[in-house]
Amino acid sequence: MTDIWGIVNVTTDSFSDGGRYIDPERAVAHGLALQDAGADVLDIGGESTRPGAERVDPAVEEQRVLPVIQALAARGIVVSIDTLNASTAAAAVRAGARIVNDVSGGLADPGMLAAVAASGADYAIGHWRGPSSDMYARAEYLRPSRDVAGELRKRVAEAAGAGIAPSRIILDPGIGFAKAGSQNWDVLRGLDDIVGLGHRVLIGTSRKRFLAETLGDDGASEERRDLATAVTSALAARAGAWAVRVHNVAATRDALAIAHAWEG
């Protein structure tokens, strides 16, 4: 069955829950609640990558995430660090993280690939075309799913050249990153192009803008976005996704269970 990654944003400005879990104790409690709800991995982030977000100094990022990672990893929980920074990735792995989730796929920090290679952690490579502050200006594709697959293939080659074994690589097509609304649907419909690259695939649609745009009216509400997230996560699992990354673990767990029962 598809793994579920629970999101723990230790940030002040994440688009959905910025500021809720900036206190380490609250972040740890939230992570434990997500695990109880069925999360297989907890993805801890200290810098928002929402559209228009500004960068955070790595020292501030580490101050936010390391106590949370240490506390959760000490309980035997599989923890991922969501970061663009090589120094944060290395410090997080030393603190107990087993996965580095880099939405830039090594493009934001030239030291990232070497840091991950030396760490021994698994590496989630995101599709990225530039910083969140202006990423939509780069949203030009001929065929989104094939273009994204081709660009991810290049990042895999770079990672391999840095010494990261294929078995350690996870691919994320970067839903919402440098992609307009309809382009996200094109990537999801063409998920075979990314799955066909032969690596584990991580899908993150959780509460993203393109879902609200599709729902219309009051689609911006958290409840409706969570329902849409659960549906897209179940469909992604059916299309071959190895894991889905979500805010509402319980809703997605239920959707995956029903889809699994349907398929027998």
PDB file of N, CA, C and O in Angstrom, residues 201-233:
ATOM      1  N   VAL A 201       8.234   7.082  -6.577  1.00  0.00           N
ATOM      2  CA  VAL A 201       7.655   8.384  -6.919  1.00  0.00           C
ATOM      3  C   VAL A 201       6.834   8.909  -5.743  1.00  0.00           C
ATOM      4  O   VAL A 201       5.990   8.195  -5.183  1.00  0.00           O
ATOM      5  N   LEU A 202       7.091  10.157  -5.379  1.00  0.00           N
ATOM      6  CA  LEU A 202       6.394  10.864  -4.299  1.00  0.00           C
ATOM      7  C   LEU A 202       5.514  11.943  -4.920  1.00  0.00           C
ATOM      8  O   LEU A 202       5.987  12.729  -5.744  1.00  0.00           O
ATOM      9  N   ILE A 203       4.238  11.985  -4.521  1.00  0.00           N
ATOM     10  CA  ILE A 203       3.311  12.982  -5.044  1.00  0.00           C
ATOM     11  C   ILE A 203       2.808  13.858  -3.899  1.00  0.00           C
ATOM     12  O   ILE A 203       2.335  13.358  -2.873  1.00  0.00           O
ATOM     13  N   GLY A 204       2.877  15.176  -4.101  1.00  0.00           N
ATOM     14  CA  GLY A 204       2.394  16.118  -3.098  1.00  0.00           C
ATOM     15  C   GLY A 204       1.417  17.109  -3.704  1.00  0.00           C
ATOM     16  O   GLY A 204       1.826  18.084  -4.330  1.00  0.00           O
ATOM     17  N   THR A 205       0.135  16.848  -3.537  1.00  0.00           N
ATOM     18  CA  THR A 205      -0.893  17.772  -4.021  1.00  0.00           C
ATOM     19  C   THR A 205      -1.537  18.552  -2.876  1.00  0.00           C
ATOM     20  O   THR A 205      -2.394  19.401  -3.113  1.00  0.00           O
ATOM     21  N   SER A 206      -1.130  18.297  -1.655  1.00  0.00           N
ATOM     22  CA  SER A 206      -1.902  18.681  -0.478  1.00  0.00           C
ATOM     23  C   SER A 206      -2.239  20.166  -0.394  1.00  0.00           C
ATOM     24  O   SER A 206      -1.349  21.024  -0.315  1.00  0.00           O
ATOM     25  N   ARG A 207      -3.541  20.449  -0.428  1.00  0.00           N
ATOM     26  CA  ARG A 207      -4.104  21.785  -0.235  1.00  0.00           C
ATOM     27  C   ARG A 207      -3.588  22.808  -1.244  1.00  0.00           C
ATOM     28  O   ARG A 207      -3.662  24.017  -0.996  1.00  0.00           O
ATOM     29  N   LYS A 208      -3.089  22.367  -2.373  1.00  0.00           N
ATOM     30  CA  LYS A 208      -2.462  23.309  -3.298  1.00  0.00           C
ATOM     31  C   LYS A 208      -3.478  24.090  -4.113  1.00  0.00           C
ATOM     32  O   LYS A 208      -4.636  23.700  -4.261  1.00  0.00           O
ATOM     33  N   ARG A 209      -3.000  25.211  -4.637  1.00  0.00           N
ATOM     34  CA  ARG A 209      -3.868  26.186  -5.286  1.00  0.00           C
ATOM     35  C   ARG A 209      -4.665  25.597  -6.439  1.00  0.00           C
ATOM     36  O   ARG A 209      -5.830  25.938  -6.626  1.00  0.00           O
ATOM     37  N   PHE A 210      -4.061  24.710  -7.220  1.00  0.00           N
ATOM     38  CA  PHE A 210      -4.765  24.188  -8.388  1.00  0.00           C
ATOM     39  C   PHE A 210      -6.001  23.383  -7.998  1.00  0.00           C
ATOM     40  O   PHE A 210      -6.965  23.308  -8.773  1.00  0.00           O
ATOM     41  N   LEU A 211      -6.002  22.809  -6.799  1.00  0.00           N
ATOM     42  CA  LEU A 211      -7.194  22.104  -6.319  1.00  0.00           C
ATOM     43  C   LEU A 211      -8.319  23.095  -6.042  1.00  0.00           C
ATOM     44  O   LEU A 211      -9.469  22.866  -6.427  1.00  0.00           O
ATOM     45  N   ALA A 212      -7.984  24.191  -5.375  1.00  0.00           N
ATOM     46  CA  ALA A 212      -8.995  25.217  -5.080  1.00  0.00           C
ATOM     47  C   ALA A 212      -9.540  25.815  -6.370  1.00  0.00           C
ATOM     48  O   ALA A 212     -10.740  26.080  -6.488  1.00  0.00           O
ATOM     49  N   GLU A 213      -8.670  26.022  -7.353  1.00  0.00           N
ATOM     50  CA  GLU A 213      -9.104  26.576  -8.634  1.00  0.00           C
ATOM     51  C   GLU A 213     -10.091  25.633  -9.322  1.00  0.00           C
ATOM     52  O   GLU A 213     -11.071  26.069  -9.932  1.00  0.00           O
ATOM     53  N   THR A 214      -9.839  24.348  -9.200  1.00  0.00           N
ATOM     54  CA  THR A 214     -10.722  23.359  -9.818  1.00  0.00           C
ATOM     55  C   THR A 214     -12.073  23.305  -9.108  1.00  0.00           C
ATOM     56  O   THR A 214     -13.124  23.199  -9.747  1.00  0.00           O
ATOM     57  N   LEU A 215     -12.047  23.386  -7.778  1.00  0.00           N
ATOM     58  CA  LEU A 215     -13.284  23.315  -6.998  1.00  0.00           C
ATOM     59  C   LEU A 215     -14.135  24.569  -7.153  1.00  0.00           C
ATOM     60  O   LEU A 215     -15.362  24.505  -7.113  1.00  0.00           O
ATOM     61  N   GLY A 216     -13.471  25.739  -7.307  1.00  0.00           N
ATOM     62  CA  GLY A 216     -14.207  26.989  -7.440  1.00  0.00           C
ATOM     63  C   GLY A 216     -14.933  27.373  -6.169  1.00  0.00           C
ATOM     64  O   GLY A 216     -14.837  26.721  -5.130  1.00  0.00           O
ATOM     65  N   ASP A 217     -15.722  28.440  -6.238  1.00  0.00           N
ATOM     66  CA  ASP A 217     -16.550  28.917  -5.123  1.00  0.00           C
ATOM     67  C   ASP A 217     -15.757  28.964  -3.821  1.00  0.00           C
ATOM     68  O   ASP A 217     -14.800  29.715  -3.706  1.00  0.00           O
ATOM     69  N   ASP A 218     -16.118  28.104  -2.846  1.00  0.00           N
ATOM     70  CA  ASP A 218     -15.430  28.111  -1.558  1.00  0.00           C
ATOM     71  C   ASP A 218     -14.375  27.017  -1.489  1.00  0.00           C
ATOM     72  O   ASP A 218     -14.084  26.466  -0.430  1.00  0.00           O
ATOM     73  N   GLY A 219     -13.789  26.676  -2.647  1.00  0.00           N
ATOM     74  CA  GLY A 219     -12.784  25.616  -2.694  1.00  0.00           C
ATOM     75  C   GLY A 219     -11.521  25.940  -1.916  1.00  0.00           C
ATOM     76  O   GLY A 219     -10.679  25.068  -1.711  1.00  0.00           O
ATOM     77  N   ALA A 220     -11.378  27.189  -1.486  1.00  0.00           N
ATOM     78  CA  ALA A 220     -10.196  27.549  -0.709  1.00  0.00           C
ATOM     79  C   ALA A 220     -10.265  27.038   0.724  1.00  0.00           C
ATOM     80  O   ALA A 220      -9.272  27.090   1.447  1.00  0.00           O
ATOM     81  N   SER A 221     -11.420  26.537   1.172  1.00  0.00           N
ATOM     82  CA  SER A 221     -11.524  26.057   2.549  1.00  0.00           C
ATOM     83  C   SER A 221     -10.637  24.836   2.762  1.00  0.00           C
ATOM     84  O   SER A 221     -10.459  24.005   1.866  1.00  0.00           O
ATOM     85  N   GLU A 222     -10.088  24.744   3.952  1.00  0.00           N
ATOM     86  CA  GLU A 222      -9.181  23.643   4.278  1.00  0.00           C
ATOM     87  C   GLU A 222      -9.877  22.297   4.143  1.00  0.00           C
ATOM     88  O   GLU A 222      -9.301  21.327   3.634  1.00  0.00           O
ATOM     89  N   GLU A 223     -11.117  22.222   4.571  1.00  0.00           N
ATOM     90  CA  GLU A 223     -11.853  20.952   4.529  1.00  0.00           C
ATOM     91  C   GLU A 223     -12.017  20.453   3.099  1.00  0.00           C
ATOM     92  O   GLU A 223     -11.797  19.265   2.821  1.00  0.00           O
ATOM     93  N   ARG A 224     -12.380  21.350   2.171  1.00  0.00           N
ATOM     94  CA  ARG A 224     -12.577  20.926   0.794  1.00  0.00           C
ATOM     95  C   ARG A 224     -11.249  20.585   0.121  1.00  0.00           C
ATOM     96  O   ARG A 224     -11.166  19.642  -0.670  1.00  0.00           O
ATOM     97  N   ARG A 225     -10.212  21.335   0.448  1.00  0.00           N
ATOM     98  CA  ARG A 225      -8.897  21.015  -0.128  1.00  0.00           C
ATOM     99  C   ARG A 225      -8.399  19.661   0.382  1.00  0.00           C
ATOM    100  O   ARG A 225      -7.766  18.905  -0.350  1.00  0.00           O
ATOM    101  N   ASP A 226      -8.680  19.342   1.643  1.00  0.00           N
ATOM    102  CA  ASP A 226      -8.255  18.045   2.180  1.00  0.00           C
ATOM    103  C   ASP A 226      -8.978  16.900   1.484  1.00  0.00           C
ATOM    104  O   ASP A 226      -8.391  15.843   1.223  1.00  0.00           O
ATOM    105  N   LEU A 227     -10.264  17.089   1.191  1.00  0.00           N
ATOM    106  CA  LEU A 227     -11.002  16.058   0.465  1.00  0.00           C
ATOM    107  C   LEU A 227     -10.432  15.886  -0.929  1.00  0.00           C
ATOM    108  O   LEU A 227     -10.207  14.755  -1.389  1.00  0.00           O
ATOM    109  N   ALA A 228     -10.160  17.004  -1.613  1.00  0.00           N
ATOM    110  CA  ALA A 228      -9.572  16.932  -2.950  1.00  0.00           C
ATOM    111  C   ALA A 228      -8.191  16.289  -2.910  1.00  0.00           C
ATOM    112  O   ALA A 228      -7.821  15.507  -3.802  1.00  0.00           O
ATOM    113  N   THR A 229      -7.437  16.590  -1.860  1.00  0.00           N
ATOM    114  CA  THR A 229      -6.118  15.978  -1.695  1.00  0.00           C
ATOM    115  C   THR A 229      -6.230  14.463  -1.540  1.00  0.00           C
ATOM    116  O   THR A 229      -5.454  13.701  -2.142  1.00  0.00           O
ATOM    117  N   ALA A 230      -7.179  14.017  -0.730  1.00  0.00           N
ATOM    118  CA  ALA A 230      -7.361  12.584  -0.522  1.00  0.00           C
ATOM    119  C   ALA A 230      -7.706  11.877  -1.829  1.00  0.00           C
ATOM    120  O   ALA A 230      -7.202  10.785  -2.116  1.00  0.00           O
ATOM    121  N   VAL A 231      -8.554  12.501  -2.637  1.00  0.00           N
ATOM    122  CA  VAL A 231      -8.930  11.903  -3.921  1.00  0.00           C
ATOM    123  C   VAL A 231      -7.725  11.834  -4.853  1.00  0.00           C
ATOM    124  O   VAL A 231      -7.446  10.786  -5.459  1.00  0.00           O
ATOM    125  N   THR A 232      -6.998  12.945  -5.002  1.00  0.00           N
ATOM    126  CA  THR A 232      -5.844  12.933  -5.901  1.00  0.00           C
ATOM    127  C   THR A 232      -4.767  11.975  -5.400  1.00  0.00           C
ATOM    128  O   THR A 232      -4.064  11.339  -6.201  1.00  0.00           O
ATOM    129  N   SER A 233      -4.633  11.847  -4.090  1.00  0.00           N
ATOM    130  CA  SER A 233      -3.643  10.910  -3.539  1.00  0.00           C
ATOM    131  C   SER A 233      -4.015   9.470  -3.869  1.00  0.00           C
ATOM    132  O   SER A 233      -3.149   8.654  -4.228  1.00  0.00           O
TER     133      SER A 233
END
